[in-house]
Tab-separated table of C-alpha atoms and ligand atoms in Angstrom:
chain	number	residue	atom	x	y	z
E	19	MET	CA	109.885	117.187	89.802
E	20	GLY	CA	109.948	114.365	87.323
E	21	GLU	CA	113.736	114.262	87.544
E	22	VAL	CA	115.879	112.446	90.044
E	23	ASP	CA	119.321	113.453	91.224
E	24	PRO	CA	121.971	111.474	89.273
E	25	ALA	CA	123.256	110.061	92.599
E	26	PHE	CA	120.165	107.822	92.696
E	27	ILE	CA	120.497	106.420	89.188
E	28	GLN	CA	121.417	102.765	88.909
E	29	ASP	CA	123.648	101.397	86.141
E	30	PRO	CA	121.443	100.013	83.363
E	31	GLU	CA	122.060	96.365	84.293
E	32	HIS	CA	120.816	96.950	87.838
E	33	ARG	CA	117.668	98.893	86.961
E	34	PRO	CA	114.393	97.223	87.901
E	35	LYS	CA	112.179	95.634	85.278
E	36	LEU	CA	108.738	97.087	85.174
E	37	SER	CA	107.162	93.730	84.422
E	38	ILE	CA	107.086	91.942	87.729
E	39	ILE	CA	107.501	88.233	88.270
E	40	GLU	CA	105.414	87.169	91.218
E	41	PRO	CA	104.779	83.438	90.940
E	42	GLU	CA	103.905	81.354	93.956
E	43	GLY	CA	107.221	82.718	95.179
E	44	ILE	CA	109.024	82.179	98.431
E	45	PRO	CA	107.722	79.538	100.882
E	46	LEU	CA	105.012	80.440	103.392
E	47	ILE	CA	105.483	78.595	106.680
E	48	ASP	CA	102.920	78.221	109.463
E	49	LEU	CA	104.601	78.439	112.884
E	50	SER	CA	101.533	77.390	114.885
E	51	PRO	CA	103.096	74.070	115.994
E	52	LEU	CA	105.469	76.179	118.125
E	53	SER	CA	102.680	77.652	120.213
E	54	SER	CA	100.281	74.740	120.131
E	55	PRO	CA	99.911	72.817	123.391
E	56	ASP	CA	99.943	69.613	121.310
E	57	SER	CA	103.463	70.168	120.119
E	58	ILE	CA	104.925	68.405	123.134
E	59	SER	CA	102.735	65.388	122.584
E	60	ASP	CA	103.094	65.738	118.839
E	61	PRO	CA	106.778	65.978	117.992
E	62	LYS	CA	105.843	65.046	114.410
E	63	ALA	CA	104.427	68.523	113.790
E	64	ILE	CA	107.708	70.105	114.912
E	65	GLU	CA	109.658	67.670	112.788
E	66	VAL	CA	107.662	68.675	109.712
E	67	LEU	CA	108.177	72.337	110.545
E	68	VAL	CA	111.931	71.886	110.932
E	69	ARG	CA	112.085	70.199	107.546
E	70	GLU	CA	110.133	73.035	105.922
E	71	ILE	CA	112.452	75.632	107.438
E	72	GLY	CA	115.535	73.710	106.338
E	73	ASN	CA	114.266	73.420	102.754
E	74	ALA	CA	113.358	77.103	102.629
E	75	CYS	CA	116.811	78.123	103.915
E	76	LYS	CA	118.542	75.862	101.431
E	77	ASN	CA	116.477	76.576	98.321
E	78	TRP	CA	115.526	80.221	98.790
E	79	GLY	CA	117.321	81.810	101.754
E	80	PHE	CA	113.966	83.598	102.217
E	81	PHE	CA	110.559	82.578	103.574
E	82	GLN	CA	107.453	84.107	105.132
E	83	VAL	CA	105.975	82.995	108.458
E	84	ILE	CA	102.427	83.216	109.784
E	85	ASN	CA	101.076	82.403	113.268
E	86	HIS	CA	104.403	83.678	114.596
E	87	GLY	CA	103.147	84.908	117.972
E	88	VAL	CA	103.961	88.638	117.588
E	89	PRO	CA	100.751	90.518	118.473
E	90	LEU	CA	99.344	92.472	115.524
E	91	GLU	CA	98.492	95.407	117.752
E	92	LYS	CA	102.186	95.955	118.560
E	93	ARG	CA	102.974	96.131	114.872
E	94	LYS	CA	100.174	98.571	114.236
E	95	LYS	CA	101.482	100.881	116.930
E	96	ILE	CA	104.887	101.006	115.261
E	97	ASP	CA	103.326	101.682	111.936
E	98	THR	CA	101.431	104.674	113.295
E	99	ALA	CA	104.456	106.035	115.171
E	100	ALA	CA	106.749	105.585	112.131
E	101	ARG	CA	104.340	107.512	109.898
E	102	LYS	CA	104.225	110.340	112.435
E	103	PHE	CA	108.002	110.455	112.714
E	104	PHE	CA	108.718	110.550	108.969
E	105	ALA	CA	105.937	113.090	108.313
E	106	GLN	CA	107.957	115.739	110.188
E	107	PRO	CA	110.050	118.387	108.411
E	108	LEU	CA	113.555	117.322	107.420
E	109	GLU	CA	115.244	119.726	109.842
E	110	GLU	CA	113.345	118.141	112.732
E	111	LYS	CA	114.414	114.613	111.723
E	112	ARG	CA	117.985	115.710	111.125
E	113	LYS	CA	118.300	116.703	114.785
E	114	ILE	CA	118.938	113.021	115.487
E	115	ARG	CA	120.968	112.368	112.361
E	116	ARG	CA	123.363	109.437	112.377
E	117	ASP	CA	127.079	110.285	112.220
E	118	GLU	CA	130.471	108.766	112.914
E	119	LYS	CA	130.089	109.114	116.671
E	120	CYS	CA	126.510	108.016	116.867
E	121	VAL	CA	125.877	105.389	114.252
E	122	VAL	CA	122.124	105.033	114.822
E	123	GLY	CA	119.293	107.533	114.413
E	124	TYR	CA	117.857	109.237	111.322
E	125	TYR	CA	119.549	108.998	107.935
E	126	ASP	CA	118.449	110.052	104.477
E	127	THR	CA	121.545	109.672	102.353
E	128	GLU	CA	122.258	105.967	102.511
E	129	HIS	CA	124.167	104.428	99.620
E	130	THR	CA	124.260	100.776	98.619
E	131	LYS	CA	127.241	99.923	96.421
E	132	ASN	CA	127.842	103.669	96.066
E	133	VAL	CA	124.445	104.479	94.522
E	134	ARG	CA	122.067	106.484	96.664
E	135	ASP	CA	118.962	104.666	97.986
E	136	TRP	CA	115.513	106.260	97.518
E	137	LYS	CA	114.578	106.085	101.193
E	138	GLU	CA	114.963	107.550	104.652
E	139	VAL	CA	115.536	105.463	107.781
E	140	PHE	CA	115.521	105.518	111.554
E	141	ASP	CA	117.731	102.929	113.301
E	142	PHE	CA	117.762	101.930	116.935
E	143	LEU	CA	119.768	99.426	118.950
E	144	VAL	CA	117.993	96.617	120.741
E	145	GLU	CA	120.511	96.609	123.628
E	146	GLU	CA	121.286	99.931	125.241
E	147	PRO	CA	124.138	100.448	125.465
E	148	THR	CA	125.502	98.087	122.805
E	149	LEU	CA	129.086	97.032	123.393
E	150	VAL	CA	131.335	97.248	120.299
E	151	PRO	CA	135.035	97.584	119.377
E	152	SER	CA	136.421	101.148	119.544
E	153	SER	CA	138.112	100.919	116.184
E	154	THR	CA	138.256	98.842	113.063
E	155	GLU	CA	141.937	98.037	113.682
E	156	PRO	CA	142.234	94.242	114.002
E	157	ASP	CA	144.623	94.358	116.974
E	158	ASP	CA	142.918	97.088	118.966
E	159	LYS	CA	141.063	95.325	121.802
E	160	GLU	CA	139.483	98.453	123.251
E	161	GLU	CA	135.707	98.517	123.537
E	162	THR	CA	133.183	101.326	123.414
E	163	GLN	CA	129.415	101.718	123.810
E	164	TRP	CA	126.803	102.785	121.320
E	165	PHE	CA	123.664	104.586	122.498
E	166	ASN	CA	120.354	105.338	120.834
E	167	GLN	CA	119.090	108.759	119.777
E	168	TRP	CA	115.380	109.364	120.248
E	169	PRO	CA	113.344	112.065	118.535
E	170	GLU	CA	111.205	114.488	120.500
E	171	ASN	CA	108.246	113.481	118.354
E	172	PRO	CA	106.277	111.358	118.425
E	173	PRO	CA	106.954	110.928	122.161
E	174	GLU	CA	105.625	107.359	122.210
E	175	LEU	CA	108.102	106.135	119.581
E	176	ARG	CA	110.629	104.897	122.115
E	177	GLU	CA	108.247	102.855	124.231
E	178	VAL	CA	106.475	101.388	121.240
E	179	LEU	CA	109.755	100.310	119.639
E	180	GLU	CA	111.221	98.902	122.843
E	181	GLU	CA	108.126	96.778	123.414
E	182	TYR	CA	108.097	95.609	119.835
E	183	SER	CA	111.775	94.704	119.832
E	184	GLN	CA	111.273	92.209	122.672
E	185	GLU	CA	108.604	90.415	120.677
E	186	VAL	CA	110.585	90.150	117.441
E	187	GLU	CA	113.684	89.165	119.323
E	188	LYS	CA	111.785	86.231	120.824
E	189	LEU	CA	110.563	85.228	117.377
E	190	SER	CA	114.033	85.499	115.867
E	191	LEU	CA	115.521	83.264	118.570
E	192	LYS	CA	112.784	80.665	118.074
E	193	LEU	CA	113.627	80.669	114.385
E	194	MET	CA	117.329	80.242	115.160
E	195	GLY	CA	116.324	77.203	117.247
E	196	LEU	CA	114.447	75.694	114.305
E	197	ILE	CA	117.349	76.476	111.967
E	198	ALA	CA	119.757	74.752	114.386
E	199	LEU	CA	117.525	71.662	114.473
E	200	SER	CA	117.322	71.661	110.673
E	201	LEU	CA	121.129	71.531	110.542
E	202	GLY	CA	121.115	68.529	112.909
E	203	LEU	CA	122.315	70.629	115.861
E	204	PRO	CA	120.822	71.055	119.356
E	205	GLU	CA	118.048	73.646	119.426
E	206	ASP	CA	120.030	75.995	121.687
E	207	ARG	CA	123.249	75.777	119.641
E	208	PHE	CA	123.170	79.460	118.615
E	209	LYS	CA	121.683	80.914	121.769
E	210	GLY	CA	124.953	81.887	123.459
E	211	TYR	CA	126.054	84.097	120.569
E	212	PHE	CA	123.199	86.533	121.159
E	213	LYS	CA	123.700	87.182	124.872
E	214	ASP	CA	125.358	90.528	124.198
E	215	GLN	CA	123.652	91.027	120.868
E	216	THR	CA	124.388	93.920	118.521
E	217	SER	CA	120.952	93.604	116.902
E	218	PHE	CA	119.121	96.663	115.627
E	219	ILE	CA	115.762	97.633	114.197
E	220	ARG	CA	115.275	99.954	111.256
E	221	LEU	CA	112.240	101.947	110.238
E	222	ASN	CA	112.349	102.321	106.447
E	223	HIS	CA	110.321	104.933	104.575
E	224	TYR	CA	110.323	104.815	100.778
E	225	PRO	CA	108.669	107.975	99.409
E	226	PRO	CA	107.063	107.930	95.933
E	227	CYS	CA	109.758	108.282	93.266
E	228	PRO	CA	109.258	110.122	89.953
E	229	SER	CA	111.564	107.699	88.103
E	230	PRO	CA	111.033	104.236	89.594
E	231	GLN	CA	112.619	102.659	86.534
E	232	LEU	CA	115.983	104.332	87.236
E	233	ALA	CA	116.373	104.213	91.006
E	234	LEU	CA	115.916	101.665	93.804
E	235	GLY	CA	114.645	102.001	97.371
E	236	VAL	CA	117.567	99.816	98.420
E	237	GLY	CA	120.082	98.570	95.884
E	238	ARG	CA	120.884	94.863	95.621
E	239	HIS	CA	122.631	93.603	98.756
E	240	LYS	CA	122.817	90.750	101.245
E	241	ASP	CA	122.216	91.237	104.958
E	242	GLY	CA	125.470	90.962	106.897
E	243	GLY	CA	124.067	89.680	110.205
E	244	ALA	CA	122.626	86.324	111.276
E	245	LEU	CA	118.906	86.572	110.497
E	246	THR	CA	116.501	89.313	109.359
E	247	VAL	CA	112.840	89.442	110.431
E	248	LEU	CA	111.042	91.974	108.226
E	249	SER	CA	107.596	93.484	108.456
E	250	GLN	CA	106.401	95.092	105.212
E	251	ASP	CA	103.180	96.978	104.474
E	252	GLU	CA	100.684	96.159	101.722
E	253	VAL	CA	102.399	98.228	98.999
E	254	GLY	CA	105.107	95.701	98.081
E	255	GLY	CA	108.459	96.306	96.404
E	256	LEU	CA	110.872	93.802	97.954
E	257	GLU	CA	112.504	91.551	95.351
E	258	VAL	CA	114.588	88.452	95.970
E	259	LYS	CA	117.101	86.963	93.560
E	260	ARG	CA	115.912	83.426	92.878
E	261	LYS	CA	118.714	80.914	93.365
E	262	THR	CA	117.709	78.628	90.515
E	263	ASP	CA	117.952	81.183	87.694
E	264	GLY	CA	118.960	84.572	89.111
E	265	GLU	CA	115.567	86.164	88.288
E	266	TRP	CA	114.311	88.936	90.588
E	267	ILE	CA	111.115	87.708	92.282
E	268	ARG	CA	108.692	90.059	94.049
E	269	VAL	CA	107.773	89.062	97.607
E	270	ARG	CA	104.017	89.333	97.733
E	271	PRO	CA	102.784	91.171	100.828
E	272	THR	CA	100.889	88.705	103.047
E	273	PRO	CA	98.791	90.263	105.814
E	274	ASN	CA	100.391	89.918	109.234
E	275	ALA	CA	103.228	87.696	107.968
E	276	TYR	CA	106.937	88.233	108.556
E	277	ILE	CA	109.566	87.835	105.881
E	278	ILE	CA	112.601	85.981	107.156
E	279	ASN	CA	115.958	85.854	105.456
E	280	VAL	CA	119.232	84.139	106.133
E	281	GLY	CA	122.115	86.582	106.661
E	282	ASP	CA	125.805	86.198	105.863
E	283	ILE	CA	126.621	84.834	109.333
E	284	ILE	CA	124.330	81.822	108.920
E	285	GLN	CA	125.953	81.250	105.555
E	286	VAL	CA	129.365	81.075	107.238
E	287	TRP	CA	128.188	79.067	110.274
E	288	SER	CA	126.538	76.524	107.966
E	289	ASN	CA	129.600	76.462	105.684
E	290	ASP	CA	127.464	77.536	102.689
E	291	LYS	CA	124.654	75.038	103.265
E	292	TYR	CA	122.277	77.976	103.787
E	293	GLU	CA	123.322	80.890	101.605
E	294	SER	CA	122.382	84.471	102.223
E	295	VAL	CA	120.522	85.739	99.176
E	296	GLU	CA	120.646	89.032	97.322
E	297	HIS	CA	117.586	91.260	97.544
E	298	ARG	CA	116.575	94.830	96.664
E	299	VAL	CA	113.613	97.175	96.924
E	300	MET	CA	111.708	98.742	94.037
E	301	VAL	CA	109.944	102.050	94.518
E	302	ASN	CA	106.918	103.369	92.656
E	303	SER	CA	105.662	106.734	91.510
E	304	GLU	CA	102.407	106.778	93.451
E	305	LYS	CA	102.608	105.177	96.848
E	306	GLU	CA	104.966	105.575	99.740
E	307	ARG	CA	106.002	102.348	101.441
E	308	PHE	CA	107.056	101.474	104.993
E	309	SER	CA	108.982	98.450	106.245
E	310	VAL	CA	110.579	97.433	109.540
E	311	PRO	CA	113.483	94.977	109.521
E	312	PHE	CA	114.902	93.500	112.727
E	313	PHE	CA	118.530	92.526	112.163
E	314	LEU	CA	119.535	89.769	114.590
E	315	ASN	CA	123.277	90.138	115.203
E	316	PRO	CA	125.582	88.310	117.643
E	317	ALA	CA	127.827	89.853	120.313
E	318	HIS	CA	130.703	91.907	118.903
E	319	TYR	CA	133.310	89.477	120.314
E	320	THR	CA	131.881	86.603	118.261
E	321	GLU	CA	134.439	85.005	116.020
E	322	VAL	CA	132.391	83.974	113.001
E	323	LYS	CA	133.505	80.741	111.361
E	324	PRO	CA	132.008	77.510	110.003
E	325	LEU	CA	130.739	75.352	112.881
E	326	GLU	CA	133.008	72.442	113.703
E	327	GLU	CA	130.040	70.058	113.775
E	328	LEU	CA	129.314	70.918	110.149
E	329	THR	CA	132.822	70.581	108.750
E	330	ASN	CA	135.116	67.609	108.268
E	331	LYS	CA	137.836	66.330	105.933
E	332	GLN	CA	135.419	65.967	103.022
E	333	ASN	CA	133.764	69.284	103.746
E	334	PRO	CA	136.486	71.588	105.102
E	335	ALA	CA	135.760	75.090	106.365
E	336	LYS	CA	135.190	77.452	103.463
E	337	TYR	CA	135.891	80.594	105.504
E	338	ARG	CA	138.619	81.902	107.756
E	339	PRO	CA	137.360	83.151	111.144
E	340	TYR	CA	136.529	86.849	111.324
E	341	SER	CA	135.534	89.191	114.118
E	342	TRP	CA	131.887	90.218	113.924
E	343	GLY	CA	132.560	93.435	115.855
E	344	LYS	CA	135.267	94.573	113.444
E	345	PHE	CA	133.078	93.663	110.477
E	346	LEU	CA	130.149	95.601	111.920
E	347	THR	CA	132.159	98.719	112.769
E	348	ARG	CA	133.739	98.755	109.312
E	349	ARG	CA	130.312	98.567	107.723
E	350	LYS	CA	128.940	101.347	109.921
E	351	LEU	CA	131.874	103.697	109.416
E	352	SER	CA	131.947	103.181	105.666
E	353	ASN	CA	128.545	104.893	105.611
E	354	PHE	CA	130.279	108.164	106.308
E	355	LYS	CA	133.055	107.915	103.788
E	356	LYS	CA	132.684	107.819	100.063
E	357	LEU	CA	134.501	104.590	99.446
E	358	LYS	CA	135.843	103.707	96.061
E	359	ALA	CA	136.316	100.131	97.151
E	360	GLU	CA	133.400	97.847	97.910
E	361	ASN	CA	132.184	97.413	101.482
E	362	ILE	CA	133.638	94.583	103.550
E	363	GLN	CA	132.017	91.278	102.513
E	364	ILE	CA	132.202	87.682	103.750
E	365	TYR	CA	133.875	86.504	100.570
E	366	HIS	CA	136.944	88.440	101.703
E	367	PHE	CA	137.296	85.657	104.276
E	368	ARG	CA	136.717	82.823	101.849
E	369	VAL	CA	139.420	80.190	101.778
E	370	SER	CA	140.776	80.156	98.243
E	371	ASP	CA	139.804	77.042	96.309
E	372	GLN	CA	142.910	74.974	96.706
E	373	ALA	CA	143.000	71.318	95.795
E	374	SER	CA	140.592	69.750	98.210
O	577	OGA	C1	117.053	96.079	104.357
O	577	OGA	C2	116.084	95.506	103.405
O	577	OGA	C3	113.810	95.371	102.627
O	577	OGA	C4	112.532	96.138	102.638
O	577	OGA	O1	116.723	97.112	104.977
O	577	OGA	O2	118.170	95.486	104.488
O	577	OGA	O3	116.446	94.622	102.663
O	577	OGA	O4	111.548	95.589	102.136
O	577	OGA	N1	114.827	95.992	103.402
O	577	OGA	O5	112.507	97.262	103.126
O	578	NI	NI1	118.288	93.707	103.380
């Protein structure tokens, strides 16, 4: 011990700083007006909330929410089941290992930008089956289905996760409603995109790392979907790149809060008004850490492009339309190939800056 495999070692400029900046940090937003019976008689409270959400999306791309309506007891159950699952021997977990045919399940060799992440994960799809394109070929219209893989142990994992996913899904859609309002759109503007969602939930386990100054739990990245709703434990390690100066800011664990971040799809829909922000995860040498992101993703047949209501002559679309399903399948399959080139990214669809 005391040494890490070179595959985990980050280039010097991407290594974490051991002095941590944790100022007042990302905004903390109270969602209680959503559940309060007064909210109908008090539209002011909702208006204030919508403004807060809009500012957080614009200035940070990240925020935390409290009084979000997801019962704490459902989160605790997941926490217990996740600990039981990851505590099993590797050969047990590898029985449900993710591969090219089945893209969800257990995985312990994830790479971000071709450096290995110091973590192990279990992924599961919110819709079963999830409808997706058969291939990454742009002209191939054939569809296929993705199914989940469940471990034998702990036996309750499936039920606990399925129950939990309904709760976070509800929360994520409420947040999409508030985001729509903050962009001056009808509250249900985004709803239709998620009818045949390709959303998934991930259980992340970050074991203690002997060289936390050289490796990362997850390397710097942006989330490719619409919105991420993340539950983290009390250990901490998530860092967000502050938009104003590019500093990495630690997201302080807040009991029973969720961390919300804008994904690439909202960036494109909003024509860059709300940008998806880079983030990464630091590990430490003493404590293991658990986190549970819910990635809200639209139906595979969604053509992602700037919304017409938000573009005009003065503010033309900054992206060409792209197929979410093809984007998603390319991302998933690239996990199983050592790619020299970078993963598919939204800037590949950016309209070049011509005279405007
Ligand atoms: C992710 C992610 C953050 C965390 O899985 O995409 O950014 O705190 N996770 O685990
Ligand atoms: Ni992420």
